[in-house]
Amino acid sequence: MTLWSGRFSESMDNTLWELSESFSFDHVLYAYDIAGSKAHARGLAKAGLLSDLELSAITTGLDEVAKEFETGAFVRAEVDEDIHMAIERRLTELVGEPGQKLHTARSRNDQVATTLRLYTRDALTQVAQASLTLAEALVAKGSEYSEAVLPGYTHLQRAQPVLLSHHLNAHALGLLRDVDRLMDARERMNVSPLGAGAIAGTSLSIDPSFTASLLNFDAPFINSMDAVSDRDFVAEALFAFALLGIHLSRLGEELVLWTTQEFDFVKLSDAFTTGSSMLPHKKNSDVAELARGKSGRLVGNLTSVLVMLKGLPFTYNRDLQEDKEPLFDSVRTSLLVLRSLAGAVESATMNVERMKSASSDELLVAIDIAEALVGEGIAFRVAHEIAGRAVGEAVATGMPLSQIIASSPKLRKFAHLFEAGAALANRTSPGSAGPETSVYQGKQLAESIAQAAARVAQGR
Ligand code: ARG
């Protein structure tokens, strides 16, 4: 017999039961549901709907149920349709009549919305923290190899030499925006739906702002129908996870490339690589491939929830139960990928020589020749053409570009641009890839990281 079986004379078909039960996945919400119930019980007591004795029986009973979940001692009863029913059923077994009063002035509709917000609020903070840790690992790796230079690519063709730290910082900045986005979503969602009831509130004199403050929400809901229908917070969290996933997948793709024998810019530690079941010599960058591959689910989970929400009439519909698995999956996936990548980055060894030799490709100096000509008053388009012709000659004759420049009466004064490190040192405009500006960039990043850390700490 379920807790709602009063008006039914036949028991539920087994297939429908399997279709509709959610305990198998929503049991992970137990701690949040219990926190919500404890606050609700205090609200009922404040409204005179529970005696002090009943309140303390409920509170102790709920703590007992929480302990059962923590220790794995909780036994699901056949009638436990979802985590909310399971906890109430068990509570009532433990404490008797007070347990039967807990659901006064509450529906599973405002209950599940409250529980899920509490879960999402924590999840956003955790993912933000893990994103920050990865950003810090990237910045630290750049500082560890502060002088390392590699080619920056456009179209995956060598473009200009850049400091390794400049490249890794670029990934870190995306992650810092993720931290901000996650914490923005957290701020917006921190509104309590508790007290909205099934749809229209209640005739009993509860105070939603009291329970909201007990649960550290910034405010109670304004409109009971919005409170039970709204899943914007799930969609927004899923979007933040999806975009984060895209960033992780772009980082993953570069690690995949950089660990190939062809690039050979980086070696991942044994702890963060995998072997092949057949080929004894293989050491694969599965961590980076999975970072790339898992982004698919993060985007998919966002899509499922948006499609599920589309066209749903107000207010609660059982469709909404489909918000949970995508959300749980995205939280778990984001955390796993972030933590694995952080470990992989922290323990990676950069092949400084190899990156340097790739970036000393002389053709990468062509832009410096053109810019040097601009310095002499030549229009950039003309300068581009002159440098381009020299490159064309180098490619056609197989002669090094430096030699072609040295043997040209008009261009030989630029021969020094081919000296080691000259092209990189020439990148002096604000925010550029050279060593001179990297000092200021380092300061800016340190500030951004400190700000992000403070924001995450506030969410804890
Ligand atoms: N398990 C449901 C969910 O996840 C909550 C229950 C609300 N069910 C209902 N019939 N009102 O959305």
Tab-separated table of C-alpha atoms and ligand atoms in Angstrom:
chain	number	residue	atom	x	y	z
A	1	MET	CA	0.000	0.000	0.000
A	2	THR	CA	1.516	3.356	-1.014
A	3	LEU	CA	1.095	6.464	1.106
A	4	TRP	CA	-1.536	7.711	-1.354
A	5	SER	CA	-3.587	4.564	-1.839
A	6	GLY	CA	-6.756	5.868	-0.104
A	7	ARG	CA	-8.898	6.371	-3.203
A	8	PHE	CA	-7.701	3.257	-5.098
A	9	SER	CA	-9.278	-0.201	-5.020
A	10	GLU	CA	-6.821	-2.000	-7.292
A	11	SER	CA	-3.053	-2.045	-6.844
A	12	MET	CA	-0.736	-0.615	-9.449
A	13	ASP	CA	0.293	-2.623	-12.475
A	14	ASN	CA	3.899	-3.770	-12.189
A	15	THR	CA	4.976	-2.216	-15.438
A	16	LEU	CA	3.582	1.145	-14.430
A	17	TRP	CA	5.367	0.776	-11.136
A	18	GLU	CA	8.659	0.226	-12.895
A	19	LEU	CA	7.972	3.131	-15.184
A	20	SER	CA	7.080	5.547	-12.453
A	21	GLU	CA	9.243	4.629	-9.493
A	22	SER	CA	12.213	6.924	-9.015
A	23	PHE	CA	13.732	5.596	-5.793
A	24	SER	CA	16.274	3.650	-7.832
A	25	PHE	CA	17.929	6.926	-8.805
A	26	ASP	CA	16.595	9.644	-6.522
A	27	HIS	CA	17.759	7.923	-3.314
A	28	VAL	CA	20.940	10.002	-3.682
A	29	LEU	CA	18.840	12.966	-2.565
A	30	TYR	CA	18.197	11.561	0.902
A	31	ALA	CA	20.289	14.086	2.860
A	32	TYR	CA	18.718	17.049	1.064
A	33	ASP	CA	15.214	15.691	1.470
A	34	ILE	CA	15.792	15.147	5.165
A	35	ALA	CA	17.155	18.674	5.566
A	36	GLY	CA	14.042	20.011	3.833
A	37	SER	CA	11.768	17.918	6.047
A	38	LYS	CA	13.474	19.038	9.221
A	39	ALA	CA	12.976	22.672	8.242
A	40	HIS	CA	9.379	21.979	7.265
A	41	ALA	CA	8.744	20.327	10.642
A	42	ARG	CA	10.145	23.347	12.447
A	43	GLY	CA	7.866	25.539	10.370
A	44	LEU	CA	4.881	23.378	11.339
A	45	ALA	CA	5.818	23.635	15.005
A	46	LYS	CA	6.150	27.407	14.709
A	47	ALA	CA	2.674	27.492	13.163
A	48	GLY	CA	1.328	25.461	16.089
A	49	LEU	CA	0.663	22.453	13.847
A	50	LEU	CA	3.145	20.236	15.708
A	51	SER	CA	3.832	20.144	19.446
A	52	ASP	CA	7.415	20.477	20.670
A	53	LEU	CA	7.349	16.800	21.497
A	54	GLU	CA	6.170	15.859	18.036
A	55	LEU	CA	8.821	18.090	16.484
A	56	SER	CA	11.595	16.476	18.460
A	57	ALA	CA	10.291	12.981	17.633
A	58	ILE	CA	10.329	13.885	13.940
A	59	THR	CA	13.776	15.450	14.091
A	60	THR	CA	15.311	12.514	15.948
A	61	GLY	CA	13.517	10.085	13.654
A	62	LEU	CA	14.785	11.854	10.545
A	63	ASP	CA	18.332	11.773	11.922
A	64	GLU	CA	17.888	8.056	12.446
A	65	VAL	CA	16.728	7.596	8.854
A	66	ALA	CA	19.707	9.632	7.629
A	67	LYS	CA	22.022	7.368	9.575
A	68	GLU	CA	20.421	4.319	7.982
A	69	PHE	CA	21.147	5.756	4.551
A	70	GLU	CA	24.716	6.681	5.484
A	71	THR	CA	25.528	3.237	6.825
A	72	GLY	CA	23.730	1.390	4.077
A	73	ALA	CA	21.289	-0.048	6.610
A	74	PHE	CA	18.231	1.523	4.999
A	75	VAL	CA	15.946	-1.112	3.529
A	76	ARG	CA	13.685	-0.068	0.719
A	77	ALA	CA	10.114	-1.235	1.197
A	78	GLU	CA	8.095	-2.419	-1.761
A	79	VAL	CA	5.857	0.624	-1.489
A	80	ASP	CA	8.701	3.138	-1.620
A	81	GLU	CA	7.974	4.928	-4.856
A	82	ASP	CA	10.542	7.664	-4.480
A	83	ILE	CA	12.979	8.994	-1.903
A	84	HIS	CA	10.349	11.302	-0.390
A	85	MET	CA	7.851	8.498	0.254
A	86	ALA	CA	10.595	6.184	1.462
A	87	ILE	CA	11.804	8.613	4.104
A	88	GLU	CA	8.302	9.437	5.323
A	89	ARG	CA	7.346	5.759	5.443
A	90	ARG	CA	10.436	4.857	7.453
A	91	LEU	CA	10.073	7.861	9.735
A	92	THR	CA	6.532	6.858	10.565
A	93	GLU	CA	7.646	3.291	11.305
A	94	LEU	CA	10.234	4.687	13.681
A	95	VAL	CA	8.262	7.411	15.477
A	96	GLY	CA	4.610	6.634	14.868
A	97	GLU	CA	1.952	9.339	14.739
A	98	PRO	CA	4.176	12.433	14.552
A	99	GLY	CA	5.542	10.962	11.306
A	100	GLN	CA	2.032	11.051	9.884
A	101	LYS	CA	1.858	14.764	10.547
A	102	LEU	CA	5.046	15.681	8.694
A	103	HIS	CA	3.377	16.063	5.318
A	104	THR	CA	0.902	18.648	6.677
A	105	ALA	CA	0.778	21.723	4.424
A	106	ARG	CA	3.204	20.118	2.002
A	107	SER	CA	2.978	18.271	-1.280
A	108	ARG	CA	5.613	16.198	-2.981
A	109	ASN	CA	5.494	18.943	-5.589
A	110	ASP	CA	7.000	21.630	-3.376
A	111	GLN	CA	8.985	18.990	-1.522
A	112	VAL	CA	10.769	17.651	-4.596
A	113	ALA	CA	11.422	21.159	-5.894
A	114	THR	CA	12.991	22.084	-2.547
A	115	THR	CA	15.049	18.918	-2.300
A	116	LEU	CA	16.333	19.259	-5.836
A	117	ARG	CA	17.290	22.892	-5.326
A	118	LEU	CA	19.267	21.991	-2.239
A	119	TYR	CA	21.051	19.277	-4.194
A	120	THR	CA	21.723	21.525	-7.192
A	121	ARG	CA	23.007	24.331	-4.995
A	122	ASP	CA	25.671	22.032	-3.531
A	123	ALA	CA	26.461	20.459	-6.868
A	124	LEU	CA	27.077	23.847	-8.496
A	125	THR	CA	29.520	24.774	-5.744
A	126	GLN	CA	31.325	21.440	-5.996
A	127	VAL	CA	31.704	21.639	-9.752
A	128	ALA	CA	32.836	25.262	-9.467
A	129	GLN	CA	35.465	24.203	-6.929
A	130	ALA	CA	36.706	21.407	-9.176
A	131	SER	CA	36.824	23.780	-12.177
A	132	LEU	CA	38.860	26.215	-10.143
A	133	THR	CA	41.270	23.464	-9.113
A	134	LEU	CA	41.834	22.522	-12.750
A	135	ALA	CA	42.339	26.180	-13.702
A	136	GLU	CA	44.931	26.466	-10.948
A	137	ALA	CA	46.670	23.302	-12.137
A	138	LEU	CA	46.926	24.728	-15.664
A	139	VAL	CA	48.318	28.029	-14.442
A	140	ALA	CA	50.772	26.224	-12.163
A	141	LYS	CA	51.992	24.031	-15.021
A	142	GLY	CA	52.605	27.160	-17.081
A	143	SER	CA	54.630	28.707	-14.258
A	144	GLU	CA	56.583	25.490	-13.763
A	145	TYR	CA	57.762	25.825	-17.370
A	146	SER	CA	57.785	29.598	-17.410
A	147	GLU	CA	60.248	29.877	-20.299
A	148	ALA	CA	58.816	27.129	-22.493
A	149	VAL	CA	57.786	28.209	-25.995
A	150	LEU	CA	55.651	26.352	-28.491
A	151	PRO	CA	53.980	27.270	-31.744
A	152	GLY	CA	50.511	28.704	-31.381
A	153	TYR	CA	48.233	27.305	-34.085
A	154	THR	CA	45.453	28.649	-36.228
A	155	HIS	CA	43.717	26.161	-38.526
A	156	LEU	CA	45.991	23.687	-36.717
A	157	GLN	CA	48.865	25.164	-38.769
A	158	ARG	CA	51.800	26.754	-36.977
A	159	ALA	CA	51.077	30.457	-36.643
A	160	GLN	CA	53.274	32.271	-34.128
A	161	PRO	CA	55.475	31.266	-31.209
A	162	VAL	CA	53.767	31.630	-27.850
A	163	LEU	CA	54.757	30.977	-24.274
A	164	LEU	CA	53.400	27.680	-22.991
A	165	SER	CA	51.993	29.580	-20.029
A	166	HIS	CA	50.086	31.846	-22.436
A	167	HIS	CA	48.472	28.812	-24.028
A	168	LEU	CA	47.627	27.095	-20.737
A	169	ASN	CA	46.340	30.342	-19.238
A	170	ALA	CA	43.911	30.624	-22.139
A	171	HIS	CA	42.362	27.309	-21.073
A	172	ALA	CA	42.346	28.461	-17.454
A	173	LEU	CA	40.447	31.635	-18.342
A	174	GLY	CA	37.635	29.626	-19.920
A	175	LEU	CA	37.396	27.582	-16.729
A	176	LEU	CA	37.315	30.720	-14.607
A	177	ARG	CA	34.335	31.908	-16.661
A	178	ASP	CA	32.758	28.524	-15.922
A	179	VAL	CA	33.272	29.100	-12.214
A	180	ASP	CA	31.514	32.446	-12.556
A	181	ARG	CA	28.703	30.978	-14.600
A	182	LEU	CA	28.155	28.156	-12.110
A	183	MET	CA	28.105	30.572	-9.207
A	184	ASP	CA	25.765	32.933	-11.113
A	185	ALA	CA	23.363	30.029	-11.601
A	186	ARG	CA	23.694	29.197	-7.934
A	187	GLU	CA	22.819	32.742	-6.946
A	188	ARG	CA	19.750	32.851	-9.189
A	189	MET	CA	18.392	29.492	-8.053
A	190	ASN	CA	18.667	30.125	-4.333
A	191	VAL	CA	14.933	30.633	-3.788
A	192	SER	CA	12.822	28.308	-1.660
A	193	PRO	CA	9.724	26.636	-3.138
A	194	LEU	CA	8.783	25.129	0.237
A	195	GLY	CA	5.258	26.100	1.265
A	196	ALA	CA	3.825	26.201	-2.258
A	197	GLY	CA	2.043	22.918	-1.583
A	198	ALA	CA	0.676	21.007	-4.550
A	199	ILE	CA	0.011	24.128	-6.609
A	200	ALA	CA	-1.842	26.856	-4.741
A	201	GLY	CA	-0.459	27.008	-1.216
A	202	THR	CA	-2.445	25.984	1.841
A	203	SER	CA	-5.155	27.142	4.236
A	204	LEU	CA	-2.806	26.398	7.148
A	205	SER	CA	-0.808	29.253	8.564
A	206	ILE	CA	2.742	28.324	7.582
A	207	ASP	CA	5.509	30.851	6.950
A	208	PRO	CA	7.577	30.087	3.819
A	209	SER	CA	10.123	32.769	4.661
A	210	PHE	CA	10.896	31.027	7.949
A	211	THR	CA	11.692	27.683	6.282
A	212	ALA	CA	13.512	29.500	3.476
A	213	SER	CA	15.896	31.062	5.952
A	214	LEU	CA	16.367	27.787	7.848
A	215	LEU	CA	17.526	26.237	4.596
A	216	ASN	CA	19.796	29.177	3.740
A	217	PHE	CA	17.756	30.211	0.752
A	218	ASP	CA	17.951	33.919	-0.031
A	219	ALA	CA	14.168	34.249	-0.289
A	220	PRO	CA	10.936	32.262	-0.408
A	221	PHE	CA	8.965	31.855	-3.663
A	222	ILE	CA	6.660	34.645	-4.780
A	223	ASN	CA	4.111	32.542	-6.629
A	224	SER	CA	3.142	28.983	-5.690
A	225	MET	CA	2.528	27.924	-9.283
A	226	ASP	CA	5.932	29.137	-10.405
A	227	ALA	CA	7.470	27.470	-7.363
A	228	VAL	CA	6.320	23.965	-8.297
A	229	SER	CA	6.668	24.304	-12.092
A	230	ASP	CA	10.017	25.995	-12.393
A	231	ARG	CA	12.974	23.877	-13.418
A	232	ASP	CA	14.988	26.736	-14.913
A	233	PHE	CA	17.592	26.053	-12.275
A	234	VAL	CA	18.089	22.524	-13.592
A	235	ALA	CA	18.356	23.719	-17.184
A	236	GLU	CA	20.753	26.503	-16.244
A	237	ALA	CA	22.959	24.189	-14.238
A	238	LEU	CA	22.966	21.734	-17.136
A	239	PHE	CA	23.943	24.497	-19.535
A	240	ALA	CA	26.799	25.561	-17.288
A	241	PHE	CA	27.956	21.918	-17.105
A	242	ALA	CA	27.610	21.522	-20.875
A	243	LEU	CA	29.696	24.584	-21.696
A	244	LEU	CA	32.237	23.511	-19.109
A	245	GLY	CA	32.230	20.121	-20.846
A	246	ILE	CA	32.957	21.808	-24.153
A	247	HIS	CA	35.946	23.570	-22.607
A	248	LEU	CA	37.168	20.286	-21.154
A	249	SER	CA	36.741	18.604	-24.481
A	250	ARG	CA	38.818	21.258	-26.250
A	251	LEU	CA	41.538	20.854	-23.646
A	252	GLY	CA	41.195	17.078	-24.014
A	253	GLU	CA	41.603	17.292	-27.767
A	254	GLU	CA	44.806	19.302	-27.425
A	255	LEU	CA	46.197	16.817	-24.936
A	256	VAL	CA	45.356	14.012	-27.341
A	257	LEU	CA	47.278	15.812	-30.083
A	258	TRP	CA	50.143	16.881	-27.880
A	259	THR	CA	50.727	13.344	-26.596
A	260	THR	CA	51.001	11.829	-30.087
A	261	GLN	CA	54.480	10.863	-31.280
A	262	GLU	CA	53.944	13.378	-34.060
A	263	PHE	CA	53.610	16.341	-31.688
A	264	ASP	CA	55.278	14.864	-28.613
A	265	PHE	CA	54.886	18.087	-26.605
A	266	VAL	CA	53.766	16.427	-23.402
A	267	LYS	CA	54.031	13.153	-21.507
A	268	LEU	CA	51.238	12.164	-19.179
A	269	SER	CA	52.243	10.231	-16.075
A	270	ASP	CA	51.656	6.495	-15.895
A	271	ALA	CA	48.957	7.116	-13.300
A	272	PHE	CA	46.938	9.030	-15.866
A	273	THR	CA	47.460	6.873	-18.948
A	274	THR	CA	46.196	3.466	-19.989
A	275	GLY	CA	47.653	0.512	-21.847
A	276	SER	CA	46.407	-1.559	-24.742
A	277	SER	CA	45.025	-5.069	-24.341
A	278	MET	CA	46.930	-6.222	-27.424
A	279	LEU	CA	49.807	-3.887	-28.185
A	280	PRO	CA	52.330	-4.092	-25.370
A	281	HIS	CA	54.051	-0.817	-26.219
A	282	LYS	CA	50.970	1.411	-26.122
A	283	LYS	CA	50.450	4.188	-23.629
A	284	ASN	CA	47.208	5.922	-24.402
A	285	SER	CA	45.782	9.281	-23.366
A	286	ASP	CA	42.331	7.916	-22.542
A	287	VAL	CA	41.878	10.573	-19.893
A	288	ALA	CA	41.954	13.259	-22.571
A	289	GLU	CA	39.829	11.239	-24.969
A	290	LEU	CA	37.205	10.722	-22.287
A	291	ALA	CA	37.249	14.425	-21.471
A	292	ARG	CA	36.411	14.935	-25.128
A	293	GLY	CA	33.935	12.066	-25.336
A	294	LYS	CA	32.035	12.768	-22.137
A	295	SER	CA	31.126	16.241	-23.342
A	296	GLY	CA	28.550	14.479	-25.519
A	297	ARG	CA	26.497	13.453	-22.522
A	298	LEU	CA	26.744	16.861	-20.946
A	299	VAL	CA	25.218	18.427	-24.034
A	300	GLY	CA	22.739	15.556	-24.321
A	301	ASN	CA	21.566	15.944	-20.734
A	302	LEU	CA	20.875	19.632	-21.275
A	303	THR	CA	18.949	18.807	-24.417
A	304	SER	CA	16.836	16.129	-22.700
A	305	VAL	CA	15.737	18.478	-19.982
A	306	LEU	CA	14.963	21.353	-22.346
A	307	VAL	CA	12.906	19.077	-24.552
A	308	MET	CA	11.150	17.583	-21.526
A	309	LEU	CA	10.209	21.071	-20.332
A	310	LYS	CA	9.076	22.341	-23.692
A	311	GLY	CA	5.310	22.650	-23.881
A	312	LEU	CA	4.685	21.361	-20.340
A	313	PRO	CA	1.505	22.930	-19.029
A	314	PHE	CA	1.592	24.446	-15.557
A	315	THR	CA	2.112	23.192	-12.925
A	316	TYR	CA	3.620	19.905	-11.747
A	317	ASN	CA	3.515	17.058	-14.252
A	318	ARG	CA	5.188	13.756	-13.757
A	319	ASP	CA	7.385	14.546	-16.762
A	320	LEU	CA	9.343	16.676	-14.328
A	321	GLN	CA	10.676	13.560	-12.659
A	322	GLU	CA	12.820	13.237	-15.793
A	323	ASP	CA	14.909	16.188	-14.626
A	324	LYS	CA	16.870	14.031	-12.209
A	325	GLU	CA	18.884	11.443	-14.083
A	326	PRO	CA	20.329	13.949	-16.569
A	327	LEU	CA	21.221	16.291	-13.722
A	328	PHE	CA	22.837	13.589	-11.585
A	329	ASP	CA	24.719	12.277	-14.580
A	330	SER	CA	26.053	15.697	-15.531
A	331	VAL	CA	27.196	16.442	-11.997
A	332	ARG	CA	28.975	13.110	-11.682
A	333	THR	CA	30.498	13.357	-15.148
A	334	SER	CA	31.710	16.940	-14.713
A	335	LEU	CA	33.346	16.162	-11.390
A	336	LEU	CA	35.011	13.000	-12.698
A	337	VAL	CA	36.400	14.654	-15.799
A	338	LEU	CA	37.558	17.754	-13.921
A	339	ARG	CA	39.331	15.755	-11.240
A	340	SER	CA	40.971	13.378	-13.710
A	341	LEU	CA	42.175	16.198	-15.930
A	342	ALA	CA	43.521	18.094	-12.930
A	343	GLY	CA	45.538	15.016	-11.944
A	344	ALA	CA	46.727	14.495	-15.509
A	345	VAL	CA	47.820	18.126	-15.870
A	346	GLU	CA	49.511	18.248	-12.470
A	347	SER	CA	51.570	15.141	-13.182
A	348	ALA	CA	52.354	15.901	-16.831
A	349	THR	CA	55.892	16.496	-18.072
A	350	MET	CA	56.376	18.965	-20.898
A	351	ASN	CA	58.866	18.246	-23.649
A	352	VAL	CA	60.405	21.701	-23.736
A	353	GLU	CA	62.992	20.891	-26.416
A	354	ARG	CA	60.429	19.477	-28.762
A	355	MET	CA	58.094	22.457	-28.387
A	356	LYS	CA	61.016	24.806	-28.887
A	357	SER	CA	62.155	23.161	-32.068
A	358	ALA	CA	58.598	23.225	-33.443
A	359	SER	CA	58.374	26.910	-32.652
A	360	SER	CA	61.713	27.757	-34.249
A	361	ASP	CA	60.198	27.085	-37.649
A	362	GLU	CA	61.573	30.123	-39.498
A	363	LEU	CA	58.369	30.775	-41.370
A	364	LEU	CA	56.840	31.891	-38.071
A	365	VAL	CA	59.044	34.986	-38.342
A	366	ALA	CA	57.374	36.172	-41.572
A	367	ILE	CA	54.924	38.397	-39.674
A	368	ASP	CA	57.824	40.031	-37.809
A	369	ILE	CA	59.451	40.949	-41.134
A	370	ALA	CA	56.178	42.492	-42.292
A	371	GLU	CA	55.742	44.373	-39.016
A	372	ALA	CA	59.360	45.589	-39.160
A	373	LEU	CA	58.619	47.000	-42.620
A	374	VAL	CA	55.547	48.738	-41.191
A	375	GLY	CA	57.936	50.298	-38.683
A	376	GLU	CA	59.703	51.850	-41.649
A	377	GLY	CA	56.537	53.482	-42.903
A	378	ILE	CA	55.470	50.829	-45.427
A	379	ALA	CA	51.731	50.090	-45.618
A	380	PHE	CA	50.898	46.764	-44.006
A	381	ARG	CA	49.355	45.284	-47.165
A	382	VAL	CA	52.545	46.038	-49.094
A	383	ALA	CA	54.724	44.754	-46.258
A	384	HIS	CA	52.636	41.568	-46.145
A	385	GLU	CA	53.225	41.082	-49.849
A	386	ILE	CA	56.996	41.570	-49.539
A	387	ALA	CA	57.307	39.134	-46.638
A	388	GLY	CA	54.965	36.734	-48.435
A	389	ARG	CA	57.193	36.749	-51.509
A	390	ALA	CA	60.216	35.887	-49.383
A	391	VAL	CA	58.271	32.996	-47.859
A	392	GLY	CA	57.204	31.851	-51.342
A	393	GLU	CA	60.831	31.812	-52.411
A	394	ALA	CA	61.891	29.856	-49.328
A	395	VAL	CA	59.201	27.273	-49.917
A	396	ALA	CA	59.956	27.006	-53.645
A	397	THR	CA	63.732	26.780	-53.301
A	398	GLY	CA	63.913	24.906	-50.034
A	399	MET	CA	66.262	27.597	-48.730
A	400	PRO	CA	65.809	28.747	-45.116
A	401	LEU	CA	63.815	31.978	-44.898
A	402	SER	CA	66.615	33.538	-42.820
A	403	GLN	CA	69.053	33.019	-45.680
A	404	ILE	CA	66.704	34.566	-48.195
A	405	ILE	CA	66.252	37.599	-45.963
A	406	ALA	CA	70.023	37.827	-45.354
A	407	SER	CA	70.723	37.779	-49.055
A	408	SER	CA	68.181	40.502	-49.894
A	409	PRO	CA	69.742	44.001	-49.871
A	410	LYS	CA	66.459	45.566	-48.714
A	411	LEU	CA	65.624	42.989	-46.053
A	412	ARG	CA	68.969	41.893	-44.640
A	413	LYS	CA	68.756	44.465	-41.841
A	414	PHE	CA	65.964	42.284	-40.392
A	415	ALA	CA	68.191	39.204	-40.091
A	416	HIS	CA	68.310	39.637	-36.302
A	417	LEU	CA	64.605	38.745	-36.149
A	418	PHE	CA	65.644	35.131	-36.675
A	419	GLU	CA	67.708	35.038	-33.508
A	420	ALA	CA	66.391	32.605	-30.934
A	421	GLY	CA	63.509	34.062	-28.961
A	422	ALA	CA	63.332	37.290	-30.961
A	423	ALA	CA	59.911	36.640	-32.494
A	424	LEU	CA	58.451	35.828	-29.101
A	425	ALA	CA	60.077	38.802	-27.421
A	426	ASN	CA	58.478	40.985	-30.098
A	427	ARG	CA	55.013	40.156	-28.837
A	428	THR	CA	54.697	43.142	-26.562
A	429	SER	CA	51.136	44.430	-27.055
A	430	PRO	CA	48.886	44.097	-23.980
A	431	GLY	CA	47.599	40.572	-23.479
A	432	SER	CA	49.961	39.144	-26.097
A	433	ALA	CA	51.994	35.947	-25.966
A	434	GLY	CA	55.412	37.325	-25.114
A	435	PRO	CA	57.423	37.183	-21.896
A	436	GLU	CA	57.197	40.896	-21.208
A	437	THR	CA	53.399	40.991	-20.977
A	438	SER	CA	53.232	37.597	-19.276
A	439	VAL	CA	54.197	39.162	-15.973
A	440	TYR	CA	51.149	41.407	-15.939
A	441	GLN	CA	48.979	38.574	-17.240
A	442	GLY	CA	50.184	36.419	-14.368
A	443	LYS	CA	49.055	39.079	-11.909
A	444	GLN	CA	45.664	39.427	-13.576
A	445	LEU	CA	45.164	35.679	-13.491
A	446	ALA	CA	46.149	35.455	-9.852
A	447	GLU	CA	43.548	38.112	-9.096
A	448	SER	CA	40.852	36.323	-11.089
A	449	ILE	CA	41.660	33.074	-9.327
A	450	ALA	CA	41.457	34.740	-5.934
A	451	GLN	CA	38.094	36.261	-6.834
A	452	ALA	CA	36.775	32.932	-8.085
A	453	ALA	CA	38.004	31.199	-4.939
A	454	ALA	CA	36.252	33.751	-2.754
A	455	ARG	CA	33.037	33.264	-4.689
A	456	VAL	CA	33.192	29.495	-4.378
A	457	ALA	CA	33.959	29.792	-0.667
A	458	GLN	CA	30.825	31.888	-0.199
A	459	GLY	CA	28.815	29.069	-1.727
A	460	ARG	CA	30.040	26.576	0.833
B	1	ARG	N1	9.278	11.641	-7.644
B	1	ARG	C1	8.638	12.779	-8.169
B	1	ARG	C2	9.565	13.675	-8.941
B	1	ARG	O1	10.690	13.392	-8.970
B	1	ARG	C3	8.056	13.624	-7.108
B	1	ARG	C4	6.726	13.188	-6.815
B	1	ARG	C5	5.666	14.073	-7.260
B	1	ARG	N2	4.711	13.180	-7.724
B	1	ARG	C6	3.427	13.446	-7.798
B	1	ARG	N3	2.663	12.519	-8.217
B	1	ARG	N4	2.948	14.605	-7.456
B	1	ARG	O2	9.172	14.630	-9.551
